[in-house]
PDB file of C-alpha atoms in Angstrom:
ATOM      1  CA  UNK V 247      48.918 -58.735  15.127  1.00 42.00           C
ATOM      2  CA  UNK V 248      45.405 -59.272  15.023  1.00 48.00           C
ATOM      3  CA  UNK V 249      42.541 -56.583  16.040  1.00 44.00           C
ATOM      4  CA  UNK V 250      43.310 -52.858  16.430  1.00 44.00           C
ATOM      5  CA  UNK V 251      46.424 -51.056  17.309  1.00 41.00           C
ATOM      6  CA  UNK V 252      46.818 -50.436  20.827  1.00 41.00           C
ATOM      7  CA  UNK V 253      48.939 -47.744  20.109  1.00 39.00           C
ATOM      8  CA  UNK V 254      50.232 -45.436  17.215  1.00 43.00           C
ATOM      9  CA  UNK V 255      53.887 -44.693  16.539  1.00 38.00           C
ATOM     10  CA  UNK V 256      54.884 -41.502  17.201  1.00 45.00           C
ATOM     11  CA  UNK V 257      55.786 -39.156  14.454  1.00 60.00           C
ATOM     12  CA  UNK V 258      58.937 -37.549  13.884  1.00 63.00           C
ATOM     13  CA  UNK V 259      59.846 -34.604  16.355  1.00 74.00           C
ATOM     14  CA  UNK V 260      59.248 -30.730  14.626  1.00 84.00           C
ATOM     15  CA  UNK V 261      61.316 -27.461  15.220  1.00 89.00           C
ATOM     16  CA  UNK V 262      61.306 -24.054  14.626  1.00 91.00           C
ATOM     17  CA  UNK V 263      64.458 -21.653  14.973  1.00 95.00           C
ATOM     18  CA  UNK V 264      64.284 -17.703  14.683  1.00 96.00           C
ATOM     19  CA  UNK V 265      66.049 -14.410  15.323  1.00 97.00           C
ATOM     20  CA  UNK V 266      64.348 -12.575  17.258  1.00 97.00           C
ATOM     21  CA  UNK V 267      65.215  -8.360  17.454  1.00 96.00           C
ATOM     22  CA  UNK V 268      66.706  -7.690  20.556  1.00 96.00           C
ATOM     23  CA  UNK V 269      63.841  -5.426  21.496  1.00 95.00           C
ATOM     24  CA  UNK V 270      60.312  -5.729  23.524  1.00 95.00           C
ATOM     25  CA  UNK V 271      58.592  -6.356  19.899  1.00 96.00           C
ATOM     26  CA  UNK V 272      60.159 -10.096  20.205  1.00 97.00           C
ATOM     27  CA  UNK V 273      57.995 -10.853  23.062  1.00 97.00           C
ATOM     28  CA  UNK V 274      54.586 -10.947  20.706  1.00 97.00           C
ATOM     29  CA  UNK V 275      56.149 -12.627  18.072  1.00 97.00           C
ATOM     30  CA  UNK V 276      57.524 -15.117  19.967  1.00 97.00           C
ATOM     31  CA  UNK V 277      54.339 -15.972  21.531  1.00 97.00           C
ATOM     32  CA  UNK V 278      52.689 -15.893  17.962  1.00 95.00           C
ATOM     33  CA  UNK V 279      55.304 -18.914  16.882  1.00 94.00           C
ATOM     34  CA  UNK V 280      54.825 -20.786  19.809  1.00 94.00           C
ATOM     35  CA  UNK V 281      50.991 -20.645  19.395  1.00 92.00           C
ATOM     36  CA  UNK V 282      51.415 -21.636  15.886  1.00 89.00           C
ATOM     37  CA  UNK V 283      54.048 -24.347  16.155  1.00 88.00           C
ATOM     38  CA  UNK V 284      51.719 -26.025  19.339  1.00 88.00           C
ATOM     39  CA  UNK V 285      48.685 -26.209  17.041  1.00 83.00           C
ATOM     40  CA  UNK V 286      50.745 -28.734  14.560  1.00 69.00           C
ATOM     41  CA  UNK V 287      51.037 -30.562  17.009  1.00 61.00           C
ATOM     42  CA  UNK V 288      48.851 -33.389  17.370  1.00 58.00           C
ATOM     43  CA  UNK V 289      48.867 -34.011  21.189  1.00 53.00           C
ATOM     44  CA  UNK V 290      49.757 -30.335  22.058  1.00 71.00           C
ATOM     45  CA  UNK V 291      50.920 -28.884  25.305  1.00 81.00           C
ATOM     46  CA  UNK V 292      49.094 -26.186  27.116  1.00 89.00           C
ATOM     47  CA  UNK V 293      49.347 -23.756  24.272  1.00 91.00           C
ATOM     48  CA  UNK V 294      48.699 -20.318  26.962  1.00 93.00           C
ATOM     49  CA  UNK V 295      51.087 -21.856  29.749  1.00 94.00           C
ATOM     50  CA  UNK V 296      53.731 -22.244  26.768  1.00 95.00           C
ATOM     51  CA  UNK V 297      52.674 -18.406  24.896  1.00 96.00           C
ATOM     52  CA  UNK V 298      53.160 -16.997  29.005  1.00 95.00           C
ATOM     53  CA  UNK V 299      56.470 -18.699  29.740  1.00 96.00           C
ATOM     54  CA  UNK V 300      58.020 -18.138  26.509  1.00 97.00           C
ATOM     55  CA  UNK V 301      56.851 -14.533  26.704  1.00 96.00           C
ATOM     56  CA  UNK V 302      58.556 -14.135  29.804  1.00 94.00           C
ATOM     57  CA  UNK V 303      62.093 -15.986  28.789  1.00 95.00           C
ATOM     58  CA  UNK V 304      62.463 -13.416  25.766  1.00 97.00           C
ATOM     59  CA  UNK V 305      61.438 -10.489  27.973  1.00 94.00           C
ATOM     60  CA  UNK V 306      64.329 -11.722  30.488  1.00 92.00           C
ATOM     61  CA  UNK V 307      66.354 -12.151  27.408  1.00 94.00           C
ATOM     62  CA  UNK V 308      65.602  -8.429  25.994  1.00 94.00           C
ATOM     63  CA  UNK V 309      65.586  -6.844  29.669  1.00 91.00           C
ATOM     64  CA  UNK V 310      68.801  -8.471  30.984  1.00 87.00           C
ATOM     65  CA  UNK V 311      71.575  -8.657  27.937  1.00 90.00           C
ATOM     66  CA  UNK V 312      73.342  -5.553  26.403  1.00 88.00           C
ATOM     67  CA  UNK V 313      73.713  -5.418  22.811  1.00 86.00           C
ATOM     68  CA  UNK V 314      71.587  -5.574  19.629  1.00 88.00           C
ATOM     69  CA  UNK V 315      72.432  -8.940  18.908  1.00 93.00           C
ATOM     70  CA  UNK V 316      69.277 -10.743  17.965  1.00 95.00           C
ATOM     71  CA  UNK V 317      67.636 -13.145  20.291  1.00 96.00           C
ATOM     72  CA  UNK V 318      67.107 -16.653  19.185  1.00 97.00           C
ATOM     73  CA  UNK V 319      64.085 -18.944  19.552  1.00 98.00           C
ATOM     74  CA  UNK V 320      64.454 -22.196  19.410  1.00 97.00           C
ATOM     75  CA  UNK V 321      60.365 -24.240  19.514  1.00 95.00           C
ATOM     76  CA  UNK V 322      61.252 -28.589  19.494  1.00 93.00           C
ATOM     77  CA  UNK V 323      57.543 -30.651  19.140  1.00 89.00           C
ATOM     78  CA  UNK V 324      57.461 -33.888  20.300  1.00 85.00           C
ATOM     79  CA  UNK V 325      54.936 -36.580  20.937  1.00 81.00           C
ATOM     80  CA  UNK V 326      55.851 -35.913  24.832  1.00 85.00           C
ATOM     81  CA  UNK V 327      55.367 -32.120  24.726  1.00 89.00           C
ATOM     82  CA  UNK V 328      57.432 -29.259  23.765  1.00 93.00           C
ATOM     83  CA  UNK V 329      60.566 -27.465  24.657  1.00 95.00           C
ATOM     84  CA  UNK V 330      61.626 -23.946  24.577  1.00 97.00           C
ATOM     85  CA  UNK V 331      64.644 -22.133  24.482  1.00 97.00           C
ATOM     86  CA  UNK V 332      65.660 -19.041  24.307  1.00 97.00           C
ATOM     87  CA  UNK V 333      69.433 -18.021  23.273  1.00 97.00           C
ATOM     88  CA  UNK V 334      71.142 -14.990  24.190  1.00 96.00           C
ATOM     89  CA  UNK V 335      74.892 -13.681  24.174  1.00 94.00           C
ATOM     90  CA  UNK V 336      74.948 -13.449  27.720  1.00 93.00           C
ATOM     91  CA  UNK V 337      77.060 -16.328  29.458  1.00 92.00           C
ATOM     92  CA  UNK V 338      75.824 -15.700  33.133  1.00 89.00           C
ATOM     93  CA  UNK V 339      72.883 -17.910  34.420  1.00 86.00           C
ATOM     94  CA  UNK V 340      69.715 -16.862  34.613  1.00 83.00           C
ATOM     95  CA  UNK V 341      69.136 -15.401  38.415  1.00 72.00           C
ATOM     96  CA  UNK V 342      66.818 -17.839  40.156  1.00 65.00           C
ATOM     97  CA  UNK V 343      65.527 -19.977  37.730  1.00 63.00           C
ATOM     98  CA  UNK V 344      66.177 -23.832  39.319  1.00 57.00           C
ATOM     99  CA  UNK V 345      67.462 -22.139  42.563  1.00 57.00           C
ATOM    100  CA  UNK V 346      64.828 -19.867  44.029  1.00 56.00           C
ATOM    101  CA  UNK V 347      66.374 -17.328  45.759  1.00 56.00           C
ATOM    102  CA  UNK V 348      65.358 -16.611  49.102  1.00 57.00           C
ATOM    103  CA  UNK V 349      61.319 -15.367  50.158  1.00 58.00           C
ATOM    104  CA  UNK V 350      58.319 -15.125  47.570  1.00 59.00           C
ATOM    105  CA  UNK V 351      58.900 -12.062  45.361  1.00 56.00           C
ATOM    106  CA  UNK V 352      58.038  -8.622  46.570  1.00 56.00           C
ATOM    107  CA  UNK V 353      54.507  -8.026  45.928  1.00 55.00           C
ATOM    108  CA  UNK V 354      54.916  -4.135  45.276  1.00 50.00           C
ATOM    109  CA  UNK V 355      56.895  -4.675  42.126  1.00 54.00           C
ATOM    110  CA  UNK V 356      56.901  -5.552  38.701  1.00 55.00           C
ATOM    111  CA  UNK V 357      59.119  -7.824  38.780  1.00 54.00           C
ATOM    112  CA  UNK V 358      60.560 -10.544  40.088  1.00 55.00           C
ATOM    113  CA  UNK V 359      57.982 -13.188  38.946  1.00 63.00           C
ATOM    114  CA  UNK V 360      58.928 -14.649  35.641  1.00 73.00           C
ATOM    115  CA  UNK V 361      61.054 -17.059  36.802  1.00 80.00           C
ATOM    116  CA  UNK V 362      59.257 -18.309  39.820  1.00 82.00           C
ATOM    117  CA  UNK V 363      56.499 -19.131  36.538  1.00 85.00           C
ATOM    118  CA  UNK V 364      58.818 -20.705  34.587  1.00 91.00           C
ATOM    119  CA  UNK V 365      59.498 -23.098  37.466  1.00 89.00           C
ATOM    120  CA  UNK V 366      56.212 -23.272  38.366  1.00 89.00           C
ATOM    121  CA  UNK V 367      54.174 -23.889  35.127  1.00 92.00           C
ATOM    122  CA  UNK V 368      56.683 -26.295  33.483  1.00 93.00           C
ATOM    123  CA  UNK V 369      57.291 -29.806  33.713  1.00 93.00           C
ATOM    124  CA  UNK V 370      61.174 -28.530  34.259  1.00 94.00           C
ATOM    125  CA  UNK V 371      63.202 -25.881  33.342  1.00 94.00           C
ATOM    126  CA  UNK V 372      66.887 -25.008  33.293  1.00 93.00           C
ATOM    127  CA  UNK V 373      69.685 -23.317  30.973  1.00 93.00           C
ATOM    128  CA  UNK V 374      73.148 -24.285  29.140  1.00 95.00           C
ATOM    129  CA  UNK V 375      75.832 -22.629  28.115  1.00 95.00           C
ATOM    130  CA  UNK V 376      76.311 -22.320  24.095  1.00 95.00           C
ATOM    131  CA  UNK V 377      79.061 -21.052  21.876  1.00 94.00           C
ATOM    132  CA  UNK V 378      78.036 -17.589  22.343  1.00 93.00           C
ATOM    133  CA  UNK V 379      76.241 -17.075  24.954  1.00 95.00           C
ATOM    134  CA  UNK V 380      73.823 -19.489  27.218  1.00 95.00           C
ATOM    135  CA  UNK V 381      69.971 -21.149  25.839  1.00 96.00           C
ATOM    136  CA  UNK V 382      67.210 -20.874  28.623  1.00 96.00           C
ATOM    137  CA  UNK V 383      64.664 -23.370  28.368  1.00 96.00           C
ATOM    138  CA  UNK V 384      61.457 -25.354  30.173  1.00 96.00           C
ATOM    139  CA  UNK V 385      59.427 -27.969  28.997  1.00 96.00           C
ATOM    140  CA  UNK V 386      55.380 -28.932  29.023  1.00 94.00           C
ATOM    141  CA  UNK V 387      54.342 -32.280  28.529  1.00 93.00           C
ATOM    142  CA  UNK V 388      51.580 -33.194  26.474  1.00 87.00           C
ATOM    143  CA  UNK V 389      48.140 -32.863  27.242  1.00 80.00           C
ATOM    144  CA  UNK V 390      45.967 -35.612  26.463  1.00 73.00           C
ATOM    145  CA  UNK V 391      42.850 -34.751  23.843  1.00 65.00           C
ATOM    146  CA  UNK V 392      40.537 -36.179  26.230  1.00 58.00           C
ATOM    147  CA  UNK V 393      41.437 -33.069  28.663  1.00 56.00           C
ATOM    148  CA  UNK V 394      42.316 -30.358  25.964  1.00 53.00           C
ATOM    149  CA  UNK V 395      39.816 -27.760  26.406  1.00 58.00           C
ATOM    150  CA  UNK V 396      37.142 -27.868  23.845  1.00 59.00           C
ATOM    151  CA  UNK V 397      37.577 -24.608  21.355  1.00 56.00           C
TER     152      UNK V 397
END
């Protein structure tokens, strides 16, 4: 092919998986590896959309499972964006995470908003079961470097 490359390959996909304590001291770490993970990547998503919802998957994850079992975070890079999940031993379903239930949360309390983020904010957003439990997730696409924010 003659003249420049209109395009470059991708490169390979990257991922990151770590137990977390099941405690509230996973929510800043988990936000730490998430905001390390998106800056190796080249074409990164929205690094604070992706520290906020991951923040509030492993705070679900600590608040709403028994048990010291450790937490798991699982961080996939792609050329596309990222993904996130978080693992817990918990099979139920997240409450209204790609169902809303019904009304906009109460605006007296302190919660009741994470998940109404999570399917805000991300591109989508969903769980699975797994062999011991369920994985929550949601996904950002990639933001362009042309409309990155300058640092």
């Amino acid at each position: 092919m003659n003249g420049p490359a209109l395009y470059e390959l991708p490169s390979a996909p990257a991922s990151w998986r770590v137990a977390l304590p099941h405690t509230a001291a996973a929510v800043p770490v988990a936000r730490a590896l998430v905001r390390t993970a998106l800056a190796e990547l080249e074409h990164g998503a929205d690094c604070d959309t992706a520290e906020l919802l991951t923040a509030e998957l492993v705070a679900n994850a600590v608040e709403h499972t028994s048990g010291e079992t450790p937490i798991e975070l699982v961080v996939e890079l792609k050329p596309s964006g990222c993904q996130v999940e978080v693992h817990d031993t918990d099979p139920a379903p997240p409450g209204d995470l790609t169902c809303p239930a019904g009304g906009p949360p109460d605006p007296w309390q302190e919660h009741g908003r994470g998940l109404l983020l999570i399917r805000a904010l991300s591109s989508s957003c969903g769980h699975r079961p797994t062999e011991s439990g369920k994985a929550v997730w949601f996904r950002l696409p990639a933001v362009p470097a042309q409309r990155r924010p300058s640092a």
